[in-house]
């Protein structure tokens, strides 16, 4: 039986005190996982085929576009044809547990592949070698087909109930993520409302200015209304002259109301 040396924590006792210390231990070697080895090899082959396909299609489509634009722009645009269906294939893999979500990137990838193949075939036709154009287009089809086989092999089969359960879990997680920006927006809106209310709130209900330079307390003669209510009542009654409004406030609200306080309330009453 084959063995291998591994480092494990083993108990070791000195003077009656036991500690776990690392030590080299001979353990049976597991059998070689040929399935994993074969899958790794197939994935490597698929990567090589994909790289060759990208190089060929970029060169072919780039030469086609270079007849109308400069070469850097032509080859930069040419690589987009392959990157489009490769990206769609990657998204399809990410959505492998949800068939409904995987359907759109699968169809989009197929469309992008067909467009790339038509562009490669058009290059072959224009250059007079339509056979090469057809063969070159098949290279991209083979690359995508091989990757589809590899990805489908690694996609675990799930029954309908399990898929529905997974969709429910993803929906709950998605709802939690969606609430994060909503809560932030609500907090910003509430902060604006609070700031607006604070800006329009009475400095004090007696009408005494918060920045009153007088330090000695003054006697007050309050009426049945606050300064703000008195100003609003005067305004609603058609009194617009600041001096007249001030006299009205002194009469019905606060005999010590400051002119600047009354003027501020008068401006707010608009």
PDB file of C-alpha atoms in Angstrom:
ATOM      1  CA  UNK A   1       0.000   0.000   0.000  1.00  0.00           C
ATOM      2  CA  UNK A   2       1.312   3.429  -0.928  1.00  0.00           C
ATOM      3  CA  UNK A   3       1.760   5.936   1.843  1.00  0.00           C
ATOM      4  CA  UNK A   4       2.496   9.618   2.067  1.00  0.00           C
ATOM      5  CA  UNK A   5       3.991  11.843   4.738  1.00  0.00           C
ATOM      6  CA  UNK A   6       1.685  14.479   6.152  1.00  0.00           C
ATOM      7  CA  UNK A   7       2.014  16.965   9.000  1.00  0.00           C
ATOM      8  CA  UNK A   8      -0.566  16.490  11.709  1.00  0.00           C
ATOM      9  CA  UNK A   9      -1.125  17.691  15.258  1.00  0.00           C
ATOM     10  CA  UNK A  10      -0.429  14.881  17.707  1.00  0.00           C
ATOM     11  CA  UNK A  11      -0.618  14.897  21.512  1.00  0.00           C
ATOM     12  CA  UNK A  12       2.735  15.076  23.302  1.00  0.00           C
ATOM     13  CA  UNK A  13       3.036  14.951  27.104  1.00  0.00           C
ATOM     14  CA  UNK A  14       5.883  16.293  29.226  1.00  0.00           C
ATOM     15  CA  UNK A  15       5.712  16.440  33.038  1.00  0.00           C
ATOM     16  CA  UNK A  16       2.063  15.481  32.914  1.00  0.00           C
ATOM     17  CA  UNK A  17       1.107  18.386  30.597  1.00  0.00           C
ATOM     18  CA  UNK A  18      -0.186  17.438  27.162  1.00  0.00           C
ATOM     19  CA  UNK A  19       0.005  19.678  24.107  1.00  0.00           C
ATOM     20  CA  UNK A  20      -0.846  19.200  20.457  1.00  0.00           C
ATOM     21  CA  UNK A  21       2.354  19.574  18.433  1.00  0.00           C
ATOM     22  CA  UNK A  22       2.969  19.169  14.673  1.00  0.00           C
ATOM     23  CA  UNK A  23       4.614  15.942  13.630  1.00  0.00           C
ATOM     24  CA  UNK A  24       5.271  14.054  10.368  1.00  0.00           C
ATOM     25  CA  UNK A  25       2.948  11.071  10.120  1.00  0.00           C
ATOM     26  CA  UNK A  26       2.835   8.326   7.499  1.00  0.00           C
ATOM     27  CA  UNK A  27      -0.716   7.932   6.199  1.00  0.00           C
ATOM     28  CA  UNK A  28      -2.173   5.794   3.402  1.00  0.00           C
ATOM     29  CA  UNK A  29      -2.076   7.626   0.067  1.00  0.00           C
ATOM     30  CA  UNK A  30      -5.516   8.019  -1.535  1.00  0.00           C
ATOM     31  CA  UNK A  31      -6.011   6.443  -4.957  1.00  0.00           C
ATOM     32  CA  UNK A  32      -5.383   8.662  -7.939  1.00  0.00           C
ATOM     33  CA  UNK A  33      -8.492  10.610  -8.956  1.00  0.00           C
ATOM     34  CA  UNK A  34      -8.528   9.928 -12.675  1.00  0.00           C
ATOM     35  CA  UNK A  35     -11.856  11.695 -13.141  1.00  0.00           C
ATOM     36  CA  UNK A  36     -10.391  14.946 -11.834  1.00  0.00           C
ATOM     37  CA  UNK A  37      -7.234  14.468 -13.900  1.00  0.00           C
ATOM     38  CA  UNK A  38      -9.247  13.909 -17.088  1.00  0.00           C
ATOM     39  CA  UNK A  39     -11.490  16.898 -16.368  1.00  0.00           C
ATOM     40  CA  UNK A  40      -8.461  19.104 -15.764  1.00  0.00           C
ATOM     41  CA  UNK A  41      -6.955  17.965 -19.031  1.00  0.00           C
ATOM     42  CA  UNK A  42     -10.174  18.583 -20.959  1.00  0.00           C
ATOM     43  CA  UNK A  43     -10.463  22.051 -19.428  1.00  0.00           C
ATOM     44  CA  UNK A  44      -6.895  22.806 -20.514  1.00  0.00           C
ATOM     45  CA  UNK A  45      -7.659  21.630 -24.046  1.00  0.00           C
ATOM     46  CA  UNK A  46     -10.783  23.787 -24.133  1.00  0.00           C
ATOM     47  CA  UNK A  47      -8.724  26.791 -22.997  1.00  0.00           C
ATOM     48  CA  UNK A  48      -6.191  26.215 -25.786  1.00  0.00           C
ATOM     49  CA  UNK A  49      -8.954  25.861 -28.378  1.00  0.00           C
ATOM     50  CA  UNK A  50     -10.563  29.062 -27.118  1.00  0.00           C
ATOM     51  CA  UNK A  51      -7.280  30.967 -27.311  1.00  0.00           C
ATOM     52  CA  UNK A  52      -6.682  29.726 -30.872  1.00  0.00           C
ATOM     53  CA  UNK A  53     -10.221  30.687 -31.831  1.00  0.00           C
ATOM     54  CA  UNK A  54      -9.802  34.220 -30.443  1.00  0.00           C
ATOM     55  CA  UNK A  55      -6.493  34.671 -32.278  1.00  0.00           C
ATOM     56  CA  UNK A  56      -7.891  33.392 -35.581  1.00  0.00           C
ATOM     57  CA  UNK A  57     -11.149  35.349 -35.485  1.00  0.00           C
ATOM     58  CA  UNK A  58      -9.415  38.537 -34.362  1.00  0.00           C
ATOM     59  CA  UNK A  59      -6.901  38.274 -37.197  1.00  0.00           C
ATOM     60  CA  UNK A  60      -9.609  37.476 -39.746  1.00  0.00           C
ATOM     61  CA  UNK A  61     -12.166  40.078 -38.695  1.00  0.00           C
ATOM     62  CA  UNK A  62      -9.424  42.630 -38.033  1.00  0.00           C
ATOM     63  CA  UNK A  63      -8.134  42.251 -41.579  1.00  0.00           C
ATOM     64  CA  UNK A  64     -11.693  42.653 -42.849  1.00  0.00           C
ATOM     65  CA  UNK A  65     -12.278  45.879 -40.876  1.00  0.00           C
ATOM     66  CA  UNK A  66      -8.812  47.228 -41.694  1.00  0.00           C
ATOM     67  CA  UNK A  67      -9.980  47.793 -45.241  1.00  0.00           C
ATOM     68  CA  UNK A  68     -12.123  50.661 -43.955  1.00  0.00           C
ATOM     69  CA  UNK A  69     -10.347  51.939 -40.810  1.00  0.00           C
ATOM     70  CA  UNK A  70      -6.848  52.028 -39.383  1.00  0.00           C
ATOM     71  CA  UNK A  71      -5.479  48.713 -38.132  1.00  0.00           C
ATOM     72  CA  UNK A  72      -5.422  49.464 -34.352  1.00  0.00           C
ATOM     73  CA  UNK A  73      -9.098  50.370 -34.435  1.00  0.00           C
ATOM     74  CA  UNK A  74      -9.917  47.434 -36.710  1.00  0.00           C
ATOM     75  CA  UNK A  75      -8.250  44.789 -34.554  1.00  0.00           C
ATOM     76  CA  UNK A  76      -9.535  46.393 -31.365  1.00  0.00           C
ATOM     77  CA  UNK A  77     -13.074  46.079 -32.670  1.00  0.00           C
ATOM     78  CA  UNK A  78     -12.435  42.577 -34.033  1.00  0.00           C
ATOM     79  CA  UNK A  79     -11.707  41.091 -30.627  1.00  0.00           C
ATOM     80  CA  UNK A  80     -15.097  42.285 -29.411  1.00  0.00           C
ATOM     81  CA  UNK A  81     -16.812  39.662 -31.572  1.00  0.00           C
ATOM     82  CA  UNK A  82     -15.305  36.812 -29.553  1.00  0.00           C
ATOM     83  CA  UNK A  83     -15.298  38.548 -26.194  1.00  0.00           C
ATOM     84  CA  UNK A  84     -19.064  39.031 -26.473  1.00  0.00           C
ATOM     85  CA  UNK A  85     -19.968  35.346 -26.649  1.00  0.00           C
ATOM     86  CA  UNK A  86     -17.216  34.409 -24.173  1.00  0.00           C
ATOM     87  CA  UNK A  87     -18.661  36.865 -21.634  1.00  0.00           C
ATOM     88  CA  UNK A  88     -22.168  35.532 -22.222  1.00  0.00           C
ATOM     89  CA  UNK A  89     -20.889  32.001 -21.691  1.00  0.00           C
ATOM     90  CA  UNK A  90     -19.286  33.064 -18.393  1.00  0.00           C
ATOM     91  CA  UNK A  91     -22.558  34.631 -17.209  1.00  0.00           C
ATOM     92  CA  UNK A  92     -24.390  31.477 -18.202  1.00  0.00           C
ATOM     93  CA  UNK A  93     -21.992  29.515 -15.990  1.00  0.00           C
ATOM     94  CA  UNK A  94     -22.601  31.859 -13.059  1.00  0.00           C
ATOM     95  CA  UNK A  95     -26.356  31.312 -13.442  1.00  0.00           C
ATOM     96  CA  UNK A  96     -26.050  27.541 -13.782  1.00  0.00           C
ATOM     97  CA  UNK A  97     -28.276  26.913 -10.725  1.00  0.00           C
ATOM     98  CA  UNK A  98     -31.139  28.962 -12.186  1.00  0.00           C
ATOM     99  CA  UNK A  99     -32.249  27.828 -15.631  1.00  0.00           C
ATOM    100  CA  UNK A 100     -34.462  30.882 -16.141  1.00  0.00           C
ATOM    101  CA  UNK A 101     -31.572  33.312 -15.578  1.00  0.00           C
ATOM    102  CA  UNK A 102     -29.162  31.204 -17.655  1.00  0.00           C
ATOM    103  CA  UNK A 103     -31.463  31.185 -20.674  1.00  0.00           C
ATOM    104  CA  UNK A 104     -30.853  34.821 -21.671  1.00  0.00           C
ATOM    105  CA  UNK A 105     -27.005  34.720 -21.664  1.00  0.00           C
ATOM    106  CA  UNK A 106     -27.142  31.386 -23.508  1.00  0.00           C
ATOM    107  CA  UNK A 107     -29.262  32.861 -26.300  1.00  0.00           C
ATOM    108  CA  UNK A 108     -27.238  36.078 -26.379  1.00  0.00           C
ATOM    109  CA  UNK A 109     -24.017  34.074 -26.611  1.00  0.00           C
ATOM    110  CA  UNK A 110     -25.402  32.052 -29.515  1.00  0.00           C
ATOM    111  CA  UNK A 111     -26.352  35.229 -31.366  1.00  0.00           C
ATOM    112  CA  UNK A 112     -22.919  36.763 -30.725  1.00  0.00           C
ATOM    113  CA  UNK A 113     -21.244  33.583 -31.988  1.00  0.00           C
ATOM    114  CA  UNK A 114     -23.306  33.592 -35.200  1.00  0.00           C
ATOM    115  CA  UNK A 115     -22.376  37.237 -35.822  1.00  0.00           C
ATOM    116  CA  UNK A 116     -18.683  36.427 -35.343  1.00  0.00           C
ATOM    117  CA  UNK A 117     -18.928  33.438 -37.700  1.00  0.00           C
ATOM    118  CA  UNK A 118     -20.631  35.550 -40.368  1.00  0.00           C
ATOM    119  CA  UNK A 119     -17.880  38.155 -40.094  1.00  0.00           C
ATOM    120  CA  UNK A 120     -15.204  35.485 -40.518  1.00  0.00           C
ATOM    121  CA  UNK A 121     -17.066  34.021 -43.492  1.00  0.00           C
ATOM    122  CA  UNK A 122     -17.371  37.493 -45.038  1.00  0.00           C
ATOM    123  CA  UNK A 123     -13.607  37.916 -44.768  1.00  0.00           C
ATOM    124  CA  UNK A 124     -13.040  34.643 -46.600  1.00  0.00           C
ATOM    125  CA  UNK A 125     -15.450  35.664 -49.337  1.00  0.00           C
ATOM    126  CA  UNK A 126     -13.863  39.090 -49.816  1.00  0.00           C
ATOM    127  CA  UNK A 127     -10.356  37.671 -49.984  1.00  0.00           C
ATOM    128  CA  UNK A 128     -11.452  35.069 -52.530  1.00  0.00           C
ATOM    129  CA  UNK A 129     -10.966  32.066 -50.224  1.00  0.00           C
ATOM    130  CA  UNK A 130     -14.491  31.250 -49.125  1.00  0.00           C
ATOM    131  CA  UNK A 131     -13.405  27.746 -48.036  1.00  0.00           C
ATOM    132  CA  UNK A 132     -11.002  29.285 -45.523  1.00  0.00           C
ATOM    133  CA  UNK A 133     -13.752  31.592 -44.326  1.00  0.00           C
ATOM    134  CA  UNK A 134     -16.056  28.636 -43.641  1.00  0.00           C
ATOM    135  CA  UNK A 135     -13.354  26.644 -41.864  1.00  0.00           C
ATOM    136  CA  UNK A 136     -12.323  29.684 -39.816  1.00  0.00           C
ATOM    137  CA  UNK A 137     -15.923  30.267 -38.766  1.00  0.00           C
ATOM    138  CA  UNK A 138     -16.191  26.647 -37.650  1.00  0.00           C
ATOM    139  CA  UNK A 139     -13.204  27.179 -35.336  1.00  0.00           C
ATOM    140  CA  UNK A 140     -15.254  29.603 -33.233  1.00  0.00           C
ATOM    141  CA  UNK A 141     -18.218  27.220 -33.262  1.00  0.00           C
ATOM    142  CA  UNK A 142     -16.023  24.335 -32.106  1.00  0.00           C
ATOM    143  CA  UNK A 143     -14.521  26.454 -29.326  1.00  0.00           C
ATOM    144  CA  UNK A 144     -17.907  27.456 -27.961  1.00  0.00           C
ATOM    145  CA  UNK A 145     -19.269  23.948 -28.378  1.00  0.00           C
ATOM    146  CA  UNK A 146     -16.362  22.433 -26.458  1.00  0.00           C
ATOM    147  CA  UNK A 147     -16.740  24.923 -23.616  1.00  0.00           C
ATOM    148  CA  UNK A 148     -20.492  24.305 -23.509  1.00  0.00           C
ATOM    149  CA  UNK A 149     -19.853  20.575 -23.074  1.00  0.00           C
ATOM    150  CA  UNK A 150     -17.295  21.184 -20.307  1.00  0.00           C
ATOM    151  CA  UNK A 151     -19.497  23.630 -18.405  1.00  0.00           C
ATOM    152  CA  UNK A 152     -22.597  21.476 -18.743  1.00  0.00           C
ATOM    153  CA  UNK A 153     -20.631  18.503 -17.394  1.00  0.00           C
ATOM    154  CA  UNK A 154     -19.714  20.480 -14.278  1.00  0.00           C
ATOM    155  CA  UNK A 155     -23.247  21.793 -13.732  1.00  0.00           C
ATOM    156  CA  UNK A 156     -24.959  19.668 -11.073  1.00  0.00           C
ATOM    157  CA  UNK A 157     -28.401  18.337 -11.992  1.00  0.00           C
ATOM    158  CA  UNK A 158     -31.133  19.824  -9.804  1.00  0.00           C
ATOM    159  CA  UNK A 159     -34.792  18.893  -9.566  1.00  0.00           C
ATOM    160  CA  UNK A 160     -37.533  21.498  -9.884  1.00  0.00           C
ATOM    161  CA  UNK A 161     -38.193  21.716  -6.135  1.00  0.00           C
ATOM    162  CA  UNK A 162     -34.534  22.335  -5.371  1.00  0.00           C
ATOM    163  CA  UNK A 163     -34.321  24.992  -8.070  1.00  0.00           C
ATOM    164  CA  UNK A 164     -37.410  26.695  -6.632  1.00  0.00           C
ATOM    165  CA  UNK A 165     -35.880  26.625  -3.156  1.00  0.00           C
ATOM    166  CA  UNK A 166     -32.645  28.167  -4.452  1.00  0.00           C
ATOM    167  CA  UNK A 167     -34.593  30.888  -6.267  1.00  0.00           C
ATOM    168  CA  UNK A 168     -36.378  31.695  -3.011  1.00  0.00           C
ATOM    169  CA  UNK A 169     -33.082  31.979  -1.145  1.00  0.00           C
ATOM    170  CA  UNK A 170     -31.649  34.214  -3.866  1.00  0.00           C
ATOM    171  CA  UNK A 171     -34.807  36.335  -3.790  1.00  0.00           C
ATOM    172  CA  UNK A 172     -34.467  36.859  -0.032  1.00  0.00           C
ATOM    173  CA  UNK A 173     -30.811  37.807  -0.385  1.00  0.00           C
ATOM    174  CA  UNK A 174     -31.626  40.106  -3.298  1.00  0.00           C
ATOM    175  CA  UNK A 175     -34.348  41.820  -1.265  1.00  0.00           C
ATOM    176  CA  UNK A 176     -31.837  42.469   1.513  1.00  0.00           C
ATOM    177  CA  UNK A 177     -29.371  43.978  -0.943  1.00  0.00           C
ATOM    178  CA  UNK A 178     -32.084  46.097  -2.573  1.00  0.00           C
ATOM    179  CA  UNK A 179     -33.098  47.541   0.805  1.00  0.00           C
ATOM    180  CA  UNK A 180     -29.598  48.890   1.461  1.00  0.00           C
ATOM    181  CA  UNK A 181     -29.730  51.763  -1.091  1.00  0.00           C
ATOM    182  CA  UNK A 182     -33.428  52.315  -0.281  1.00  0.00           C
ATOM    183  CA  UNK A 183     -32.623  52.807   3.415  1.00  0.00           C
ATOM    184  CA  UNK A 184     -29.781  55.151   2.518  1.00  0.00           C
ATOM    185  CA  UNK A 185     -32.127  57.191   0.312  1.00  0.00           C
ATOM    186  CA  UNK A 186     -34.718  57.346   3.086  1.00  0.00           C
ATOM    187  CA  UNK A 187     -32.106  58.448   5.584  1.00  0.00           C
ATOM    188  CA  UNK A 188     -30.897  61.209   3.266  1.00  0.00           C
ATOM    189  CA  UNK A 189     -34.476  62.375   2.657  1.00  0.00           C
ATOM    190  CA  UNK A 190     -35.279  62.317   6.384  1.00  0.00           C
ATOM    191  CA  UNK A 191     -32.102  64.269   7.132  1.00  0.00           C
ATOM    192  CA  UNK A 192     -33.170  66.938   4.621  1.00  0.00           C
ATOM    193  CA  UNK A 193     -36.627  67.112   6.184  1.00  0.00           C
ATOM    194  CA  UNK A 194     -35.162  67.438   9.680  1.00  0.00           C
ATOM    195  CA  UNK A 195     -32.780  70.150   8.527  1.00  0.00           C
ATOM    196  CA  UNK A 196     -35.636  72.058   6.865  1.00  0.00           C
ATOM    197  CA  UNK A 197     -37.776  71.808   9.987  1.00  0.00           C
ATOM    198  CA  UNK A 198     -34.891  72.972  12.177  1.00  0.00           C
ATOM    199  CA  UNK A 199     -34.284  75.961   9.899  1.00  0.00           C
ATOM    200  CA  UNK A 200     -37.951  77.021  10.037  1.00  0.00           C
ATOM    201  CA  UNK A 201     -38.542  76.240  13.716  1.00  0.00           C
ATOM    202  CA  UNK A 202     -39.154  79.023  16.300  1.00  0.00           C
ATOM    203  CA  UNK A 203     -35.940  80.098  18.022  1.00  0.00           C
ATOM    204  CA  UNK A 204     -38.109  80.225  21.150  1.00  0.00           C
ATOM    205  CA  UNK A 205     -41.832  80.485  21.736  1.00  0.00           C
ATOM    206  CA  UNK A 206     -41.586  83.778  23.589  1.00  0.00           C
ATOM    207  CA  UNK A 207     -40.224  85.599  20.535  1.00  0.00           C
ATOM    208  CA  UNK A 208     -36.959  86.463  22.359  1.00  0.00           C
ATOM    209  CA  UNK A 209     -34.078  86.469  19.843  1.00  0.00           C
ATOM    210  CA  UNK A 210     -31.491  83.775  20.507  1.00  0.00           C
ATOM    211  CA  UNK A 211     -28.674  86.257  19.885  1.00  0.00           C
ATOM    212  CA  UNK A 212     -30.165  88.966  22.086  1.00  0.00           C
ATOM    213  CA  UNK A 213     -27.251  91.054  23.373  1.00  0.00           C
ATOM    214  CA  UNK A 214     -29.195  92.019  26.505  1.00  0.00           C
ATOM    215  CA  UNK A 215     -28.050  90.019  29.458  1.00  0.00           C
ATOM    216  CA  UNK A 216     -30.478  91.333  32.020  1.00  0.00           C
ATOM    217  CA  UNK A 217     -33.862  89.583  32.110  1.00  0.00           C
ATOM    218  CA  UNK A 218     -36.694  91.784  30.871  1.00  0.00           C
ATOM    219  CA  UNK A 219     -40.290  91.626  32.015  1.00  0.00           C
ATOM    220  CA  UNK A 220     -42.608  90.030  29.495  1.00  0.00           C
ATOM    221  CA  UNK A 221     -46.236  90.620  28.794  1.00  0.00           C
ATOM    222  CA  UNK A 222     -47.541  87.636  26.898  1.00  0.00           C
ATOM    223  CA  UNK A 223     -50.897  87.561  25.250  1.00  0.00           C
ATOM    224  CA  UNK A 224     -52.888  84.586  24.058  1.00  0.00           C
ATOM    225  CA  UNK A 225     -50.681  84.142  20.988  1.00  0.00           C
ATOM    226  CA  UNK A 226     -47.009  83.517  20.257  1.00  0.00           C
ATOM    227  CA  UNK A 227     -44.979  86.015  18.269  1.00  0.00           C
ATOM    228  CA  UNK A 228     -45.097  83.795  15.213  1.00  0.00           C
ATOM    229  CA  UNK A 229     -48.889  83.385  15.423  1.00  0.00           C
ATOM    230  CA  UNK A 230     -49.339  87.135  15.912  1.00  0.00           C
ATOM    231  CA  UNK A 231     -47.237  87.912  12.826  1.00  0.00           C
ATOM    232  CA  UNK A 232     -49.198  85.405  10.774  1.00  0.00           C
ATOM    233  CA  UNK A 233     -52.508  86.824  12.000  1.00  0.00           C
ATOM    234  CA  UNK A 234     -51.441  90.367  11.123  1.00  0.00           C
ATOM    235  CA  UNK A 235     -50.296  89.233   7.696  1.00  0.00           C
ATOM    236  CA  UNK A 236     -53.578  87.430   7.054  1.00  0.00           C
ATOM    237  CA  UNK A 237     -55.469  90.571   8.122  1.00  0.00           C
ATOM    238  CA  UNK A 238     -53.729  92.635   5.482  1.00  0.00           C
ATOM    239  CA  UNK A 239     -51.200  94.375   7.743  1.00  0.00           C
ATOM    240  CA  UNK A 240     -47.936  94.468   5.802  1.00  0.00           C
ATOM    241  CA  UNK A 241     -46.096  97.465   7.238  1.00  0.00           C
ATOM    242  CA  UNK A 242     -43.311  96.134   9.532  1.00  0.00           C
ATOM    243  CA  UNK A 243     -43.859  98.860  12.140  1.00  0.00           C
ATOM    244  CA  UNK A 244     -47.596  98.170  12.208  1.00  0.00           C
ATOM    245  CA  UNK A 245     -46.985  94.452  12.560  1.00  0.00           C
ATOM    246  CA  UNK A 246     -44.513  95.100  15.397  1.00  0.00           C
ATOM    247  CA  UNK A 247     -47.062  97.229  17.242  1.00  0.00           C
ATOM    248  CA  UNK A 248     -49.665  94.515  16.808  1.00  0.00           C
ATOM    249  CA  UNK A 249     -47.269  91.890  18.177  1.00  0.00           C
ATOM    250  CA  UNK A 250     -46.464  94.088  21.203  1.00  0.00           C
ATOM    251  CA  UNK A 251     -50.150  94.451  21.842  1.00  0.00           C
ATOM    252  CA  UNK A 252     -51.389  90.854  21.537  1.00  0.00           C
ATOM    253  CA  UNK A 253     -48.347  88.641  22.029  1.00  0.00           C
ATOM    254  CA  UNK A 254     -45.113  89.904  23.578  1.00  0.00           C
ATOM    255  CA  UNK A 255     -44.374  93.470  24.627  1.00  0.00           C
ATOM    256  CA  UNK A 256     -40.625  92.742  24.472  1.00  0.00           C
ATOM    257  CA  UNK A 257     -40.560  91.145  21.017  1.00  0.00           C
ATOM    258  CA  UNK A 258     -37.556  92.299  19.028  1.00  0.00           C
ATOM    259  CA  UNK A 259     -38.001  94.008  15.659  1.00  0.00           C
ATOM    260  CA  UNK A 260     -35.581  91.612  13.965  1.00  0.00           C
ATOM    261  CA  UNK A 261     -37.548  88.616  15.250  1.00  0.00           C
ATOM    262  CA  UNK A 262     -40.811  90.025  13.953  1.00  0.00           C
ATOM    263  CA  UNK A 263     -39.157  90.930  10.628  1.00  0.00           C
ATOM    264  CA  UNK A 264     -37.864  87.364  10.232  1.00  0.00           C
ATOM    265  CA  UNK A 265     -41.296  85.861  10.896  1.00  0.00           C
ATOM    266  CA  UNK A 266     -42.812  88.392   8.517  1.00  0.00           C
ATOM    267  CA  UNK A 267     -40.436  87.251   5.745  1.00  0.00           C
ATOM    268  CA  UNK A 268     -41.272  83.593   6.421  1.00  0.00           C
ATOM    269  CA  UNK A 269     -44.983  84.376   6.256  1.00  0.00           C
ATOM    270  CA  UNK A 270     -44.251  85.621   2.720  1.00  0.00           C
TER     271      UNK A 270
END
